[in-house]
C-alpha cells in the first residue's frame, strides 16, 4: 500500500451539483497531481500542485479547480457536474515533481446521475 | 489527439508464457517512458521505466524494449503468472530541469494469465 490516501472512496452526485475530493500525500512529498480515469481508459492529467501553486494543467475546463495546503494535502473541486464527469479520480504525490518517486492513491469513484 | 497509442486492448496468456504489450508515441520530446500496473480498486503502480539513452531495461521478469527511431516501446513479462493479471498502462513524459512534466498515458491493456 502507498502512503497516498483519498476520500471519499465513492460518491454519487446529480448533474449540476458541486463536489470536493480530497487527497493526503505521502509523507515528505510536496507535489500532488490529479488524474481523471474514465471507465476502460487511461488516466488523463487534470493539473498538478507543487509547493501550493498550480504547476501545469491538462485539457480540462475551469470548473475543475484545486488547492494544495501547507501540509501538501490537496483538494479537487468540480462545479456544475456533468454526466461525463463520472470517472475514477486519482491523485498522485511525488517528491519535487520526480515521477520516479510518484505514488498513486486508490482513487475516488464519482458517479454523476 | 492521442499521443501514446497502446496495443493490444486485451491479452490472454498461458501461465509460464511471455506477455508482450506495445506502445507507440508521437511527441519526440518525450524522454521518460514508464509502465504502470493497475489492479481493480487500486491506483496505478509504477512497474518499470526507461529513458531513451538505453534500448532495453530489465527488472526481474519485466523488460522494457525501446526503439527510438521507430518511436515505439514495449513491455515483456517473462514466465507470466496468474498474479500478473491486471491492467497495464504505458506512459510518457518530458523531463524538466528539475522533475518531469505530466504523464501522458496509453489506453491500457487488460492482461489475463490462465493456468
mmCIF file of C-alpha atoms in Angstrom:
data_model
loop_
_atom_site.group_PDB
_atom_site.id
_atom_site.type_symbol
_atom_site.label_atom_id
_atom_site.label_comp_id
_atom_site.label_asym_id
_atom_site.label_seq_id
_atom_site.Cartn_x
_atom_site.Cartn_y
_atom_site.Cartn_z
ATOM 1 C CA UNK A 1 0.000 0.000 0.000
ATOM 2 C CA UNK A 2 1.182 3.530 -0.801
ATOM 3 C CA UNK A 3 1.022 6.364 1.722
ATOM 4 C CA UNK A 4 -1.376 8.317 -0.509
ATOM 5 C CA UNK A 5 -4.949 8.345 0.753
ATOM 6 C CA UNK A 6 -8.082 9.712 -0.890
ATOM 7 C CA UNK A 7 -11.540 10.446 0.387
ATOM 8 C CA UNK A 8 -14.274 9.621 -0.099
ATOM 9 C CA UNK A 9 -13.846 6.255 -1.832
ATOM 10 C CA UNK A 10 -17.168 6.500 -3.630
ATOM 11 C CA UNK A 11 -19.545 9.369 -4.304
ATOM 12 C CA UNK A 12 -22.866 9.797 -6.103
ATOM 13 C CA UNK A 13 -23.947 13.258 -7.237
ATOM 14 C CA UNK A 14 -26.547 14.657 -9.587
ATOM 15 C CA UNK A 15 -25.914 16.803 -12.627
ATOM 16 C CA UNK A 16 -25.279 20.455 -11.769
ATOM 17 C CA UNK A 17 -24.026 19.772 -8.253
ATOM 18 C CA UNK A 18 -20.556 20.526 -6.929
ATOM 19 C CA UNK A 19 -18.096 18.042 -5.450
ATOM 20 C CA UNK A 20 -14.862 18.207 -3.449
ATOM 21 C CA UNK A 21 -12.402 15.326 -3.438
ATOM 22 C CA UNK A 22 -9.511 15.101 -1.001
ATOM 23 C CA UNK A 23 -6.016 13.688 -1.203
ATOM 24 C CA UNK A 24 -3.440 13.217 1.512
ATOM 25 C CA UNK A 25 0.054 12.944 0.066
ATOM 26 C CA UNK A 26 2.778 10.552 1.130
ATOM 27 C CA UNK A 27 4.959 11.861 3.941
ATOM 28 C CA UNK A 28 7.736 14.059 2.574
ATOM 29 C CA UNK A 29 6.102 14.591 -0.804
ATOM 30 C CA UNK A 30 5.423 18.182 -1.876
ATOM 31 C CA UNK A 31 3.831 17.639 -5.295
ATOM 32 C CA UNK A 32 0.310 16.390 -6.000
ATOM 33 C CA UNK A 33 -1.107 15.590 -9.426
ATOM 34 C CA UNK A 34 -4.727 14.816 -10.190
ATOM 35 C CA UNK A 35 -5.910 12.493 -12.948
ATOM 36 C CA UNK A 36 -9.323 11.511 -14.292
ATOM 37 C CA UNK A 37 -9.718 7.891 -15.394
ATOM 38 C CA UNK A 38 -12.871 7.119 -17.341
ATOM 39 C CA UNK A 39 -14.007 3.506 -17.456
ATOM 40 C CA UNK A 40 -11.740 1.460 -19.708
ATOM 41 C CA UNK A 41 -9.392 4.372 -20.384
ATOM 42 C CA UNK A 42 -6.008 5.531 -19.227
ATOM 43 C CA UNK A 43 -5.727 8.336 -16.686
ATOM 44 C CA UNK A 44 -5.923 11.882 -18.081
ATOM 45 C CA UNK A 45 -3.918 14.646 -16.418
ATOM 46 C CA UNK A 46 -6.075 17.364 -14.818
ATOM 47 C CA UNK A 47 -3.484 19.525 -13.013
ATOM 48 C CA UNK A 48 -0.540 19.470 -10.680
ATOM 49 C CA UNK A 49 0.212 21.378 -7.490
ATOM 50 C CA UNK A 50 3.799 21.979 -6.459
ATOM 51 C CA UNK A 51 4.506 23.715 -3.147
ATOM 52 C CA UNK A 52 0.944 25.080 -3.011
ATOM 53 C CA UNK A 53 0.986 26.584 -6.527
ATOM 54 C CA UNK A 54 -0.716 25.194 -9.630
ATOM 55 C CA UNK A 55 2.069 23.925 -11.866
ATOM 56 C CA UNK A 56 0.599 22.690 -15.120
ATOM 57 C CA UNK A 57 -2.918 21.956 -16.276
ATOM 58 C CA UNK A 58 -4.384 19.488 -18.737
ATOM 59 C CA UNK A 59 -7.251 19.986 -21.148
ATOM 60 C CA UNK A 60 -9.986 20.413 -18.538
ATOM 61 C CA UNK A 61 -12.424 23.339 -18.225
ATOM 62 C CA UNK A 62 -12.153 25.938 -15.437
ATOM 63 C CA UNK A 63 -14.959 24.267 -13.465
ATOM 64 C CA UNK A 64 -12.220 21.833 -12.414
ATOM 65 C CA UNK A 65 -10.201 23.626 -9.762
ATOM 66 C CA UNK A 66 -7.864 22.656 -6.997
ATOM 67 C CA UNK A 67 -5.967 23.633 -3.952
ATOM 68 C CA UNK A 68 -2.884 22.481 -2.088
ATOM 69 C CA UNK A 69 -2.493 23.125 1.611
ATOM 70 C CA UNK A 70 0.692 23.900 3.601
ATOM 71 C CA UNK A 71 0.872 20.235 4.685
ATOM 72 C CA UNK A 72 0.803 19.379 0.919
ATOM 73 C CA UNK A 73 -2.565 17.657 1.042
ATOM 74 C CA UNK A 74 -4.826 18.675 -1.817
ATOM 75 C CA UNK A 75 -8.417 19.117 -2.921
ATOM 76 C CA UNK A 76 -10.034 18.766 -6.328
ATOM 77 C CA UNK A 77 -13.248 20.722 -6.811
ATOM 78 C CA UNK A 78 -15.627 20.203 -9.690
ATOM 79 C CA UNK A 79 -18.519 22.609 -10.215
ATOM 80 C CA UNK A 80 -21.626 22.184 -12.355
ATOM 81 C CA UNK A 81 -21.178 18.433 -12.621
ATOM 82 C CA UNK A 82 -21.927 16.801 -15.956
ATOM 83 C CA UNK A 83 -22.714 13.156 -16.698
ATOM 84 C CA UNK A 84 -19.322 12.773 -18.429
ATOM 85 C CA UNK A 85 -17.569 13.674 -15.178
ATOM 86 C CA UNK A 86 -18.378 10.171 -13.950
ATOM 87 C CA UNK A 87 -14.951 8.570 -13.519
ATOM 88 C CA UNK A 88 -12.272 7.430 -11.114
ATOM 89 C CA UNK A 89 -10.329 10.425 -9.837
ATOM 90 C CA UNK A 90 -6.756 9.622 -8.917
ATOM 91 C CA UNK A 91 -4.290 11.706 -7.051
ATOM 92 C CA UNK A 92 -0.587 11.018 -7.061
ATOM 93 C CA UNK A 93 2.075 12.530 -4.855
ATOM 94 C CA UNK A 94 5.763 12.831 -5.573
ATOM 95 C CA UNK A 95 8.902 14.462 -4.303
ATOM 96 C CA UNK A 96 9.865 17.597 -6.227
ATOM 97 C CA UNK A 97 7.938 16.516 -9.377
ATOM 98 C CA UNK A 98 10.180 13.487 -9.921
ATOM 99 C CA UNK A 99 7.987 10.799 -11.425
ATOM 100 C CA UNK A 100 10.286 8.056 -10.168
ATOM 101 C CA UNK A 101 9.064 8.966 -6.674
ATOM 102 C CA UNK A 102 5.378 9.225 -7.605
ATOM 103 C CA UNK A 103 2.752 7.088 -5.889
ATOM 104 C CA UNK A 104 -0.931 6.959 -6.776
ATOM 105 C CA UNK A 105 -3.759 6.788 -4.304
ATOM 106 C CA UNK A 106 -6.616 4.289 -4.703
ATOM 107 C CA UNK A 107 -8.898 6.901 -6.239
ATOM 108 C CA UNK A 108 -12.383 8.268 -5.665
ATOM 109 C CA UNK A 109 -15.122 6.754 -7.818
ATOM 110 C CA UNK A 110 -17.574 9.540 -8.786
ATOM 111 C CA UNK A 111 -20.919 8.758 -10.364
ATOM 112 C CA UNK A 112 -22.972 11.645 -11.745
ATOM 113 C CA UNK A 113 -26.655 10.911 -12.348
ATOM 114 C CA UNK B 1 -5.020 13.851 -30.060
ATOM 115 C CA UNK B 2 -3.806 10.615 -28.568
ATOM 116 C CA UNK B 3 -0.073 10.956 -28.151
ATOM 117 C CA UNK B 4 0.561 7.439 -26.818
ATOM 118 C CA UNK B 5 -1.080 4.506 -28.581
ATOM 119 C CA UNK B 6 -1.178 1.147 -26.814
ATOM 120 C CA UNK B 7 -1.973 -2.340 -28.085
ATOM 121 C CA UNK B 8 -3.484 -4.829 -27.691
ATOM 122 C CA UNK B 9 -6.546 -3.756 -25.717
ATOM 123 C CA UNK B 10 -6.709 -7.172 -24.070
ATOM 124 C CA UNK B 11 -4.371 -10.137 -23.907
ATOM 125 C CA UNK B 12 -4.716 -13.707 -22.685
ATOM 126 C CA UNK B 13 -1.519 -15.648 -21.996
ATOM 127 C CA UNK B 14 -0.937 -19.079 -20.538
ATOM 128 C CA UNK B 15 0.909 -19.403 -17.276
ATOM 129 C CA UNK B 16 4.639 -19.515 -17.922
ATOM 130 C CA UNK B 17 4.328 -17.757 -21.270
ATOM 131 C CA UNK B 18 5.595 -14.353 -22.389
ATOM 132 C CA UNK B 19 3.232 -11.377 -22.332
ATOM 133 C CA UNK B 20 4.046 -8.558 -24.750
ATOM 134 C CA UNK B 21 2.386 -5.134 -24.765
ATOM 135 C CA UNK B 22 3.307 -2.452 -27.270
ATOM 136 C CA UNK B 23 3.170 1.328 -27.269
ATOM 137 C CA UNK B 24 3.935 3.996 -29.842
ATOM 138 C CA UNK B 25 4.372 7.687 -29.223
ATOM 139 C CA UNK B 26 4.262 10.779 -31.410
ATOM 140 C CA UNK B 27 5.964 13.534 -29.443
ATOM 141 C CA UNK B 28 9.740 13.280 -29.888
ATOM 142 C CA UNK B 29 10.224 15.468 -26.820
ATOM 143 C CA UNK B 30 9.145 12.578 -24.583
ATOM 144 C CA UNK B 31 12.160 11.222 -22.731
ATOM 145 C CA UNK B 32 10.775 9.180 -19.855
ATOM 146 C CA UNK B 33 8.701 6.072 -20.512
ATOM 147 C CA UNK B 34 7.186 4.234 -17.524
ATOM 148 C CA UNK B 35 4.881 1.260 -17.334
ATOM 149 C CA UNK B 36 2.183 1.054 -14.685
ATOM 150 C CA UNK B 37 0.256 -1.917 -13.314
ATOM 151 C CA UNK B 38 -3.261 -1.423 -12.001
ATOM 152 C CA UNK B 39 -5.360 -3.933 -10.091
ATOM 153 C CA UNK B 40 -9.133 -3.478 -9.680
ATOM 154 C CA UNK B 41 -9.937 -0.942 -6.987
ATOM 155 C CA UNK B 42 -6.352 0.315 -6.809
ATOM 156 C CA UNK B 43 -4.424 3.179 -8.288
ATOM 157 C CA UNK B 44 -1.704 2.540 -10.888
ATOM 158 C CA UNK B 45 1.657 1.441 -9.501
ATOM 159 C CA UNK B 46 4.974 2.119 -11.224
ATOM 160 C CA UNK B 47 6.383 -1.158 -12.557
ATOM 161 C CA UNK B 48 9.454 -0.211 -14.564
ATOM 162 C CA UNK B 49 10.635 2.799 -16.555
ATOM 163 C CA UNK B 50 13.187 3.595 -19.238
ATOM 164 C CA UNK B 51 14.910 6.628 -20.716
ATOM 165 C CA UNK B 52 15.901 6.807 -24.402
ATOM 166 C CA UNK B 53 19.625 6.527 -23.780
ATOM 167 C CA UNK B 54 19.250 2.728 -23.467
ATOM 168 C CA UNK B 55 17.431 0.256 -25.698
ATOM 169 C CA UNK B 56 16.466 -2.231 -23.012
ATOM 170 C CA UNK B 57 15.922 -2.362 -19.268
ATOM 171 C CA UNK B 58 15.258 -5.468 -17.249
ATOM 172 C CA UNK B 59 13.947 -5.811 -13.698
ATOM 173 C CA UNK B 60 13.230 -9.369 -12.669
ATOM 174 C CA UNK B 61 10.655 -10.851 -15.046
ATOM 175 C CA UNK B 62 9.823 -7.446 -16.558
ATOM 176 C CA UNK B 63 11.720 -5.977 -19.532
ATOM 177 C CA UNK B 64 11.193 -2.765 -21.483
ATOM 178 C CA UNK B 65 12.443 -2.685 -25.062
ATOM 179 C CA UNK B 66 12.829 0.773 -26.577
ATOM 180 C CA UNK B 67 13.184 1.726 -30.262
ATOM 181 C CA UNK B 68 13.850 5.451 -30.520
ATOM 182 C CA UNK B 69 13.871 5.629 -34.333
ATOM 183 C CA UNK B 70 10.504 3.868 -34.558
ATOM 184 C CA UNK B 71 9.135 5.790 -31.555
ATOM 185 C CA UNK B 72 7.981 2.545 -30.005
ATOM 186 C CA UNK B 73 8.481 0.759 -26.710
ATOM 187 C CA UNK B 74 7.178 -2.483 -25.326
ATOM 188 C CA UNK B 75 6.787 -4.383 -22.069
ATOM 189 C CA UNK B 76 7.709 -8.046 -21.916
ATOM 190 C CA UNK B 77 6.631 -10.162 -18.950
ATOM 191 C CA UNK B 78 8.548 -13.408 -18.837
ATOM 192 C CA UNK B 79 7.214 -16.544 -17.120
ATOM 193 C CA UNK B 80 3.801 -14.872 -16.732
ATOM 194 C CA UNK B 81 1.947 -15.790 -13.539
ATOM 195 C CA UNK B 82 -1.747 -15.554 -12.557
ATOM 196 C CA UNK B 83 -0.773 -12.783 -10.121
ATOM 197 C CA UNK B 84 0.292 -10.699 -13.127
ATOM 198 C CA UNK B 85 -3.341 -10.491 -14.259
ATOM 199 C CA UNK B 86 -4.038 -6.751 -14.198
ATOM 200 C CA UNK B 87 -4.382 -3.744 -16.474
ATOM 201 C CA UNK B 88 -1.093 -2.345 -17.758
ATOM 202 C CA UNK B 89 -0.580 1.219 -18.923
ATOM 203 C CA UNK B 90 2.335 2.674 -20.795
ATOM 204 C CA UNK B 91 3.006 6.357 -20.345
ATOM 205 C CA UNK B 92 5.381 9.075 -21.437
ATOM 206 C CA UNK B 93 6.658 12.325 -20.020
ATOM 207 C CA UNK B 94 9.085 15.146 -20.695
ATOM 208 C CA UNK B 95 11.922 15.861 -18.284
ATOM 209 C CA UNK B 96 12.378 19.362 -16.950
ATOM 210 C CA UNK B 97 15.449 20.923 -15.383
ATOM 211 C CA UNK B 98 14.038 19.686 -12.100
ATOM 212 C CA UNK B 99 11.470 16.942 -12.267
ATOM 213 C CA UNK B 100 9.062 15.957 -15.014
ATOM 214 C CA UNK B 101 6.033 17.265 -16.837
ATOM 215 C CA UNK B 102 2.696 15.473 -16.684
ATOM 216 C CA UNK B 103 2.306 11.819 -17.589
ATOM 217 C CA UNK B 104 0.513 11.011 -20.853
ATOM 218 C CA UNK B 105 -0.986 7.531 -20.602
ATOM 219 C CA UNK B 106 -1.905 4.926 -23.165
ATOM 220 C CA UNK B 107 -5.383 3.403 -23.131
ATOM 221 C CA UNK B 108 -4.397 0.278 -21.215
ATOM 222 C CA UNK B 109 -4.120 -3.465 -21.800
ATOM 223 C CA UNK B 110 -6.098 -5.917 -19.736
ATOM 224 C CA UNK B 111 -3.845 -8.933 -19.218
ATOM 225 C CA UNK B 112 -5.261 -12.277 -18.115
ATOM 226 C CA UNK B 113 -2.957 -15.181 -17.278
ATOM 227 C CA UNK B 114 -4.695 -18.547 -17.491
ATOM 228 C CA UNK B 115 -3.460 -21.764 -15.832
#
